[in-house]
């Protein structure tokens, strides 16, 4: 059985560097989908654009221009630059011919010595909440 989020963020090829996705009302808050839904679709699209499993998503910025409605959304992407270890992409989301979001993302290969250091850290000792002084109010 497929996870509903996986189904609702799936991309269907619609040409070179173009896909279709379906915006489901199940993710609506107020008058449109939660922004995380389109960000998840953008993440899937940037992975497809990079076309290199060694390059994992590292950053994503999404500008929401207009609330998307329920129904199909067209996603188009461009690889702006693919270097030795990093790929930069741009994405455009359109519904009924109108732009609803623009995104920029970066994907990169894992570099030894980066996050590996975190494994060697230990958490500092911290007083429990009840031992912390509070301001009288």
Tab-separated table of N, CA and C in Angstrom:
chain	number	residue	atom	x	y	z
A	1	UNK	N	0.841	-1.184	0.000
A	1	UNK	CA	0.000	0.000	0.000
A	1	UNK	C	0.884	1.245	0.000
A	2	UNK	N	0.572	2.202	-0.857
A	2	UNK	CA	1.372	3.420	-0.959
A	2	UNK	C	0.916	4.432	0.096
A	3	UNK	N	1.885	5.110	0.686
A	3	UNK	CA	1.613	6.149	1.667
A	3	UNK	C	0.867	7.305	0.980
A	4	UNK	N	-0.180	7.864	1.616
A	4	UNK	CA	-0.932	8.955	0.983
A	4	UNK	C	-0.060	10.166	0.627
A	5	UNK	N	0.918	10.483	1.468
A	5	UNK	CA	1.785	11.622	1.161
A	5	UNK	C	2.628	11.333	-0.072
A	6	UNK	N	3.132	10.100	-0.187
A	6	UNK	CA	3.893	9.729	-1.381
A	6	UNK	C	3.016	9.841	-2.629
A	7	UNK	N	1.777	9.383	-2.528
A	7	UNK	CA	0.860	9.466	-3.668
A	7	UNK	C	0.556	10.919	-4.020
A	8	UNK	N	0.365	11.757	-2.995
A	8	UNK	CA	-0.021	13.152	-3.236
A	8	UNK	C	1.150	14.049	-3.631
A	9	UNK	N	2.368	13.540	-3.582
A	9	UNK	CA	3.526	14.320	-4.032
A	9	UNK	C	4.187	13.677	-5.255
A	10	UNK	N	3.506	12.706	-5.830
A	10	UNK	CA	4.052	12.007	-7.005
A	10	UNK	C	4.093	12.935	-8.214
A	11	UNK	N	5.070	12.702	-9.065
A	11	UNK	CA	5.225	13.461	-10.298
A	11	UNK	C	5.028	12.534	-11.489
A	12	UNK	N	4.302	13.025	-12.490
A	12	UNK	CA	4.085	12.288	-13.733
A	12	UNK	C	4.826	13.042	-14.827
A	13	UNK	N	5.701	12.365	-15.579
A	13	UNK	CA	6.434	13.060	-16.647
A	13	UNK	C	5.475	13.725	-17.637
A	14	UNK	N	5.850	14.963	-18.054
A	14	UNK	CA	5.031	15.717	-19.002
A	14	UNK	C	5.906	16.390	-20.054
A	15	UNK	N	7.061	15.814	-20.323
A	15	UNK	CA	8.002	16.386	-21.278
A	15	UNK	C	9.370	16.488	-20.634
A	16	UNK	N	10.321	17.019	-21.386
A	16	UNK	CA	11.679	17.147	-20.854
A	16	UNK	C	11.719	18.176	-19.731
A	17	UNK	N	12.148	17.733	-18.555
A	17	UNK	CA	12.241	18.578	-17.362
A	17	UNK	C	10.903	19.219	-16.992
A	18	UNK	N	9.820	18.465	-17.246
A	18	UNK	CA	8.458	18.919	-16.918
A	18	UNK	C	7.685	17.752	-16.323
A	19	UNK	N	6.845	18.069	-15.343
A	19	UNK	CA	6.027	17.051	-14.685
A	19	UNK	C	4.678	17.634	-14.331
A	20	UNK	N	3.752	16.733	-14.055
A	20	UNK	CA	2.442	17.103	-13.515
A	20	UNK	C	2.319	16.478	-12.137
A	21	UNK	N	1.701	17.225	-11.251
A	21	UNK	CA	1.359	16.721	-9.917
A	21	UNK	C	-0.098	17.083	-9.679
A	22	UNK	N	-0.684	16.465	-8.688
A	22	UNK	CA	-2.092	16.728	-8.358
A	22	UNK	C	-2.153	17.295	-6.941
A	23	UNK	N	-2.714	18.483	-6.805
A	23	UNK	CA	-2.870	19.104	-5.490
A	23	UNK	C	-4.179	18.600	-4.890
A	24	UNK	N	-4.068	17.877	-3.794
A	24	UNK	CA	-5.239	17.302	-3.131
A	24	UNK	C	-5.742	18.231	-2.036
A	25	UNK	N	-7.064	18.330	-1.907
A	25	UNK	CA	-7.660	19.161	-0.852
A	25	UNK	C	-7.365	18.627	0.542
A	26	UNK	N	-6.918	17.388	0.650
A	26	UNK	CA	-6.623	16.844	1.988
A	26	UNK	C	-5.495	17.601	2.673
A	27	UNK	N	-4.673	18.377	1.915
A	27	UNK	CA	-3.557	19.123	2.494
A	27	UNK	C	-3.865	20.609	2.638
A	28	UNK	N	-5.134	20.993	2.446
A	28	UNK	CA	-5.495	22.407	2.503
A	28	UNK	C	-5.513	22.935	3.940
A	29	UNK	N	-5.039	24.162	4.068
A	29	UNK	CA	-5.176	24.969	5.277
A	29	UNK	C	-5.679	26.318	4.783
A	30	UNK	N	-6.742	26.800	5.372
A	30	UNK	CA	-7.352	28.049	4.907
A	30	UNK	C	-7.769	27.916	3.440
A	31	UNK	N	-7.148	28.710	2.534
A	31	UNK	CA	-7.611	28.738	1.145
A	31	UNK	C	-6.694	28.029	0.146
A	32	UNK	N	-5.786	27.203	0.624
A	32	UNK	CA	-4.907	26.498	-0.296
A	32	UNK	C	-4.112	25.426	0.422
A	33	UNK	N	-3.259	24.725	-0.312
A	33	UNK	CA	-2.494	23.641	0.303
A	33	UNK	C	-1.410	24.160	1.240
A	34	UNK	N	-1.101	23.386	2.252
A	34	UNK	CA	0.037	23.677	3.112
A	34	UNK	C	1.260	23.807	2.213
A	35	UNK	N	2.089	24.812	2.467
A	35	UNK	CA	3.266	25.046	1.632
A	35	UNK	C	4.213	23.864	1.578
A	36	UNK	N	4.211	23.049	2.642
A	36	UNK	CA	5.083	21.882	2.668
A	36	UNK	C	4.750	20.886	1.570
A	37	UNK	N	3.492	20.866	1.133
A	37	UNK	CA	3.118	19.950	0.052
A	37	UNK	C	3.855	20.324	-1.230
A	38	UNK	N	3.809	21.606	-1.609
A	38	UNK	CA	4.511	22.029	-2.821
A	38	UNK	C	6.026	21.925	-2.636
A	39	UNK	N	6.523	22.147	-1.425
A	39	UNK	CA	7.961	21.991	-1.174
A	39	UNK	C	8.374	20.536	-1.360
A	40	UNK	N	7.532	19.601	-0.943
A	40	UNK	CA	7.845	18.180	-1.130
A	40	UNK	C	7.841	17.823	-2.616
A	41	UNK	N	6.888	18.366	-3.362
A	41	UNK	CA	6.858	18.142	-4.814
A	41	UNK	C	8.116	18.745	-5.437
A	42	UNK	N	8.519	19.931	-4.982
A	42	UNK	CA	9.727	20.575	-5.494
A	42	UNK	C	10.959	19.713	-5.216
A	43	UNK	N	11.018	19.122	-4.035
A	43	UNK	CA	12.156	18.273	-3.684
A	43	UNK	C	12.233	17.077	-4.619
A	44	UNK	N	11.080	16.462	-4.898
A	44	UNK	CA	11.071	15.337	-5.846
A	44	UNK	C	11.548	15.773	-7.228
A	45	UNK	N	11.085	16.958	-7.673
A	45	UNK	CA	11.467	17.453	-8.997
A	45	UNK	C	12.957	17.767	-9.060
A	46	UNK	N	13.519	18.347	-8.006
A	46	UNK	CA	14.941	18.678	-8.062
A	46	UNK	C	15.810	17.427	-8.081
A	47	UNK	N	15.360	16.366	-7.414
A	47	UNK	CA	16.093	15.090	-7.451
A	47	UNK	C	16.084	14.537	-8.880
A	48	UNK	N	14.930	14.630	-9.541
A	48	UNK	CA	14.843	14.160	-10.920
A	48	UNK	C	15.715	15.001	-11.853
A	49	UNK	N	15.744	16.308	-11.628
A	49	UNK	CA	16.565	17.191	-12.461
A	49	UNK	C	18.052	16.878	-12.318
A	50	UNK	N	18.505	16.663	-11.094
A	50	UNK	CA	19.933	16.393	-10.871
A	50	UNK	C	20.340	15.071	-11.499
A	51	UNK	N	19.421	14.108	-11.507
A	51	UNK	CA	19.666	12.799	-12.142
A	51	UNK	C	20.966	12.156	-11.679
A	52	UNK	N	21.266	12.288	-10.385
A	52	UNK	CA	22.475	11.698	-9.822
A	52	UNK	C	22.184	11.324	-8.377
A	53	UNK	N	22.029	10.022	-8.083
A	53	UNK	CA	21.673	9.611	-6.721
A	53	UNK	C	22.693	10.011	-5.664
A	54	UNK	N	23.928	10.317	-6.069
A	54	UNK	CA	24.937	10.749	-5.101
A	54	UNK	C	24.709	12.198	-4.650
A	55	UNK	N	23.939	12.949	-5.435
A	55	UNK	CA	23.651	14.355	-5.091
A	55	UNK	C	22.313	14.420	-4.372
A	56	UNK	N	22.392	14.653	-3.089
A	56	UNK	CA	21.183	14.699	-2.266
A	56	UNK	C	20.760	16.144	-2.035
A	57	UNK	N	19.458	16.395	-1.838
A	57	UNK	CA	18.995	17.760	-1.576
A	57	UNK	C	19.680	18.344	-0.337
A	58	UNK	N	20.165	19.568	-0.470
A	58	UNK	CA	20.821	20.262	0.643
A	58	UNK	C	20.086	21.525	1.036
A	59	UNK	N	19.458	22.194	0.072
A	59	UNK	CA	18.692	23.395	0.409
A	59	UNK	C	17.565	23.580	-0.600
A	60	UNK	N	16.518	24.246	-0.133
A	60	UNK	CA	15.364	24.541	-0.985
A	60	UNK	C	14.703	25.811	-0.466
A	61	UNK	N	14.472	26.743	-1.373
A	61	UNK	CA	13.750	27.973	-1.062
A	61	UNK	C	12.557	28.042	-2.002
A	62	UNK	N	11.367	28.234	-1.445
A	62	UNK	CA	10.163	28.314	-2.263
A	62	UNK	C	9.489	29.657	-2.013
A	63	UNK	N	9.147	30.339	-3.091
A	63	UNK	CA	8.375	31.574	-3.004
A	63	UNK	C	6.974	31.262	-3.516
A	64	UNK	N	5.992	31.432	-2.648
A	64	UNK	CA	4.601	31.138	-2.993
A	64	UNK	C	3.976	32.419	-3.519
A	65	UNK	N	3.646	32.423	-4.804
A	65	UNK	CA	3.136	33.625	-5.454
A	65	UNK	C	1.632	33.767	-5.328
A	66	UNK	N	0.952	32.630	-5.262
A	66	UNK	CA	-0.514	32.606	-5.216
A	66	UNK	C	-0.911	31.250	-4.652
A	67	UNK	N	-1.993	31.219	-3.897
A	67	UNK	CA	-2.438	29.932	-3.348
A	67	UNK	C	-2.835	28.998	-4.484
A	68	UNK	N	-2.269	27.811	-4.465
A	68	UNK	CA	-2.649	26.804	-5.462
A	68	UNK	C	-4.038	26.292	-5.125
A	69	UNK	N	-4.777	25.912	-6.124
A	69	UNK	CA	-6.086	25.306	-5.921
A	69	UNK	C	-5.982	23.797	-6.035
A	70	UNK	N	-7.058	23.127	-5.737
A	70	UNK	CA	-7.094	21.675	-5.917
A	70	UNK	C	-7.052	21.377	-7.410
A	71	UNK	N	-6.308	20.332	-7.758
A	71	UNK	CA	-6.234	19.944	-9.157
A	71	UNK	C	-4.806	19.876	-9.651
A	72	UNK	N	-4.653	19.747	-10.963
A	72	UNK	CA	-3.313	19.561	-11.526
A	72	UNK	C	-2.445	20.809	-11.412
A	73	UNK	N	-1.165	20.581	-11.212
A	73	UNK	CA	-0.166	21.652	-11.225
A	73	UNK	C	0.970	21.195	-12.129
A	74	UNK	N	1.444	22.105	-12.959
A	74	UNK	CA	2.553	21.821	-13.872
A	74	UNK	C	3.842	22.283	-13.209
A	75	UNK	N	4.845	21.441	-13.236
A	75	UNK	CA	6.150	21.759	-12.659
A	75	UNK	C	7.188	21.685	-13.764
A	76	UNK	N	7.937	22.762	-13.934
A	76	UNK	CA	9.031	22.744	-14.907
A	76	UNK	C	10.308	23.128	-14.178
A	77	UNK	N	11.422	22.574	-14.646
A	77	UNK	CA	12.675	22.824	-13.958
A	77	UNK	C	13.826	23.044	-14.911
A	78	UNK	N	14.855	23.670	-14.361
A	78	UNK	CA	16.079	23.934	-15.113
A	78	UNK	C	17.269	23.655	-14.212
A	79	UNK	N	18.254	22.954	-14.744
A	79	UNK	CA	19.527	22.826	-14.038
A	79	UNK	C	20.296	24.098	-14.366
A	80	UNK	N	20.478	24.946	-13.382
A	80	UNK	CA	21.171	26.215	-13.599
A	80	UNK	C	22.673	26.010	-13.687
A	81	UNK	N	23.174	25.073	-12.891
A	81	UNK	CA	24.599	24.742	-12.951
A	81	UNK	C	24.809	23.381	-12.298
A	82	UNK	N	25.622	22.556	-12.945
A	82	UNK	CA	26.037	21.280	-12.373
A	82	UNK	C	27.552	21.274	-12.324
A	83	UNK	N	28.105	21.413	-11.119
A	83	UNK	CA	29.547	21.444	-10.952
A	83	UNK	C	30.085	20.092	-10.535
A	84	UNK	N	31.287	20.094	-10.005
A	84	UNK	CA	31.939	18.856	-9.605
A	84	UNK	C	31.230	18.135	-8.475
A	85	UNK	N	30.615	18.882	-7.559
A	85	UNK	CA	29.948	18.237	-6.428
A	85	UNK	C	28.557	18.785	-6.135
A	86	UNK	N	28.181	19.894	-6.753
A	86	UNK	CA	26.914	20.548	-6.433
A	86	UNK	C	26.123	20.854	-7.701
A	87	UNK	N	24.816	20.683	-7.615
A	87	UNK	CA	23.919	21.046	-8.706
A	87	UNK	C	22.922	22.069	-8.181
A	88	UNK	N	22.741	23.166	-8.910
A	88	UNK	CA	21.758	24.190	-8.565
A	88	UNK	C	20.617	24.123	-9.575
A	89	UNK	N	19.381	24.134	-9.069
A	89	UNK	CA	18.214	24.025	-9.940
A	89	UNK	C	17.212	25.130	-9.637
A	90	UNK	N	16.376	25.440	-10.630
A	90	UNK	CA	15.239	26.337	-10.426
A	90	UNK	C	13.981	25.610	-10.897
A	91	UNK	N	12.872	25.898	-10.228
A	91	UNK	CA	11.601	25.250	-10.539
A	91	UNK	C	10.501	26.292	-10.629
A	92	UNK	N	9.525	26.005	-11.485
A	92	UNK	CA	8.365	26.881	-11.655
A	92	UNK	C	7.113	26.023	-11.575
A	93	UNK	N	6.160	26.441	-10.747
A	93	UNK	CA	4.878	25.760	-10.605
A	93	UNK	C	3.806	26.639	-11.237
A	94	UNK	N	2.995	26.040	-12.115
A	94	UNK	CA	1.895	26.777	-12.743
A	94	UNK	C	0.606	25.979	-12.642
A	95	UNK	N	-0.474	26.722	-12.473
A	95	UNK	CA	-1.812	26.130	-12.487
A	95	UNK	C	-2.675	26.982	-13.388
A	96	UNK	N	-3.304	26.355	-14.351
A	96	UNK	CA	-4.149	27.062	-15.318
A	96	UNK	C	-3.396	28.223	-15.963
A	97	UNK	N	-2.112	28.000	-16.268
A	97	UNK	CA	-1.316	29.014	-16.938
A	97	UNK	C	-0.803	30.129	-16.047
A	98	UNK	N	-1.099	30.082	-14.751
A	98	UNK	CA	-0.654	31.130	-13.822
A	98	UNK	C	0.437	30.591	-12.896
A	99	UNK	N	1.471	31.380	-12.640
A	99	UNK	CA	2.507	30.920	-11.710
A	99	UNK	C	1.984	30.910	-10.277
A	100	UNK	N	2.216	29.808	-9.566
A	100	UNK	CA	1.805	29.741	-8.156
A	100	UNK	C	2.999	29.653	-7.219
A	101	UNK	N	4.167	29.211	-7.717
A	101	UNK	CA	5.358	29.133	-6.869
A	101	UNK	C	6.616	29.082	-7.726
A	102	UNK	N	7.684	29.618	-7.181
A	102	UNK	CA	9.014	29.542	-7.778
A	102	UNK	C	9.950	28.984	-6.718
A	103	UNK	N	10.907	28.158	-7.130
A	103	UNK	CA	11.801	27.548	-6.148
A	103	UNK	C	13.228	27.481	-6.674
A	104	UNK	N	14.164	27.562	-5.740
A	104	UNK	CA	15.581	27.344	-6.025
A	104	UNK	C	16.072	26.266	-5.081
A	105	UNK	N	16.851	25.346	-5.608
A	105	UNK	CA	17.357	24.269	-4.770
A	105	UNK	C	18.795	23.931	-5.098
A	106	UNK	N	19.445	23.288	-4.145
A	106	UNK	CA	20.814	22.817	-4.341
A	106	UNK	C	20.904	21.374	-3.887
A	107	UNK	N	21.631	20.590	-4.641
A	107	UNK	CA	21.904	19.191	-4.307
A	107	UNK	C	23.408	19.020	-4.332
A	108	UNK	N	23.936	18.184	-3.455
A	108	UNK	CA	25.383	18.014	-3.412
A	108	UNK	C	25.741	16.614	-2.953
A	109	UNK	N	26.957	16.213	-3.289
A	109	UNK	CA	27.472	14.928	-2.828
A	109	UNK	C	27.896	15.078	-1.373
A	110	UNK	N	27.910	13.968	-0.663
A	110	UNK	CA	28.322	13.952	0.735
A	110	UNK	C	29.821	14.220	0.822
A	111	UNK	N	30.204	15.074	1.726
A	111	UNK	CA	31.630	15.352	1.929
A	111	UNK	C	32.046	14.814	3.282
A	112	UNK	N	33.019	13.960	3.298
A	112	UNK	CA	33.525	13.397	4.552
A	112	UNK	C	34.015	14.523	5.450
A	113	UNK	N	33.752	14.379	6.736
A	113	UNK	CA	34.205	15.380	7.695
A	113	UNK	C	33.172	16.444	7.970
A	114	UNK	N	32.087	16.472	7.213
A	114	UNK	CA	31.026	17.456	7.434
A	114	UNK	C	30.225	17.098	8.669
A	115	UNK	N	29.120	16.424	8.478
A	115	UNK	CA	28.241	16.060	9.583
A	115	UNK	C	28.809	14.922	10.419
A	116	UNK	N	29.864	14.265	9.952
A	116	UNK	CA	30.466	13.186	10.736
A	116	UNK	C	30.874	13.674	12.122
A	117	UNK	N	31.272	14.935	12.220
A	117	UNK	CA	31.736	15.504	13.479
A	117	UNK	C	30.631	15.461	14.525
A	118	UNK	N	29.380	15.632	14.123
A	118	UNK	CA	28.255	15.666	15.053
A	118	UNK	C	28.180	14.385	15.870
A	119	UNK	N	28.550	13.269	15.295
A	119	UNK	CA	28.483	11.998	16.009
A	119	UNK	C	29.403	11.970	17.225
A	120	UNK	N	30.445	12.794	17.232
A	120	UNK	CA	31.397	12.806	18.328
A	120	UNK	C	31.008	13.762	19.450
A	121	UNK	N	29.964	14.531	19.267
A	121	UNK	CA	29.548	15.508	20.270
A	121	UNK	C	28.687	14.858	21.347
A	122	UNK	N	28.788	15.379	22.543
A	122	UNK	CA	27.901	14.931	23.617
A	122	UNK	C	27.070	16.122	24.054
A	123	UNK	N	25.862	15.850	24.487
A	123	UNK	CA	24.967	16.906	24.928
A	123	UNK	C	25.460	17.489	26.245
A	124	UNK	N	25.353	18.800	26.414
A	124	UNK	CA	25.766	19.393	27.679
A	124	UNK	C	24.770	19.069	28.788
A	125	UNK	N	25.249	19.108	30.033
A	125	UNK	CA	24.344	18.912	31.161
A	125	UNK	C	23.462	20.142	31.317
A	126	UNK	N	22.192	19.940	31.496
A	126	UNK	CA	21.241	21.043	31.604
A	126	UNK	C	20.323	20.774	32.786
A	127	UNK	N	20.021	21.843	33.534
A	127	UNK	CA	19.119	21.709	34.677
A	127	UNK	C	17.717	21.384	34.167
A	128	UNK	N	16.950	20.603	34.945
A	128	UNK	CA	15.562	20.319	34.542
A	128	UNK	C	14.718	21.585	34.563
A	129	UNK	N	13.621	21.625	33.833
A	129	UNK	CA	12.808	22.839	33.752
A	129	UNK	C	12.382	23.401	35.105
A	130	UNK	N	12.043	22.518	36.048
A	130	UNK	CA	11.575	23.014	37.344
A	130	UNK	C	12.685	23.685	38.152
A	131	UNK	N	13.947	23.475	37.787
A	131	UNK	CA	15.057	24.079	38.511
A	131	UNK	C	15.470	25.432	37.915
A	132	UNK	N	14.874	25.806	36.806
A	132	UNK	CA	15.224	27.058	36.137
A	132	UNK	C	14.389	28.185	36.728
A	133	UNK	N	15.050	29.269	37.112
A	133	UNK	CA	14.350	30.429	37.677
A	133	UNK	C	13.496	31.091	36.609
A	134	UNK	N	12.336	31.556	36.989
A	134	UNK	CA	11.457	32.271	36.070
A	134	UNK	C	11.254	33.682	36.593
A	135	UNK	N	10.907	34.608	35.688
A	135	UNK	CA	10.620	35.967	36.088
A	135	UNK	C	9.234	36.038	36.687
A	136	UNK	N	9.119	36.788	37.734
A	136	UNK	CA	7.801	37.025	38.332
A	136	UNK	C	7.053	37.963	37.406
A	137	UNK	N	5.805	37.666	37.184
A	137	UNK	CA	5.127	38.363	36.174
A	137	UNK	C	4.139	39.337	36.345
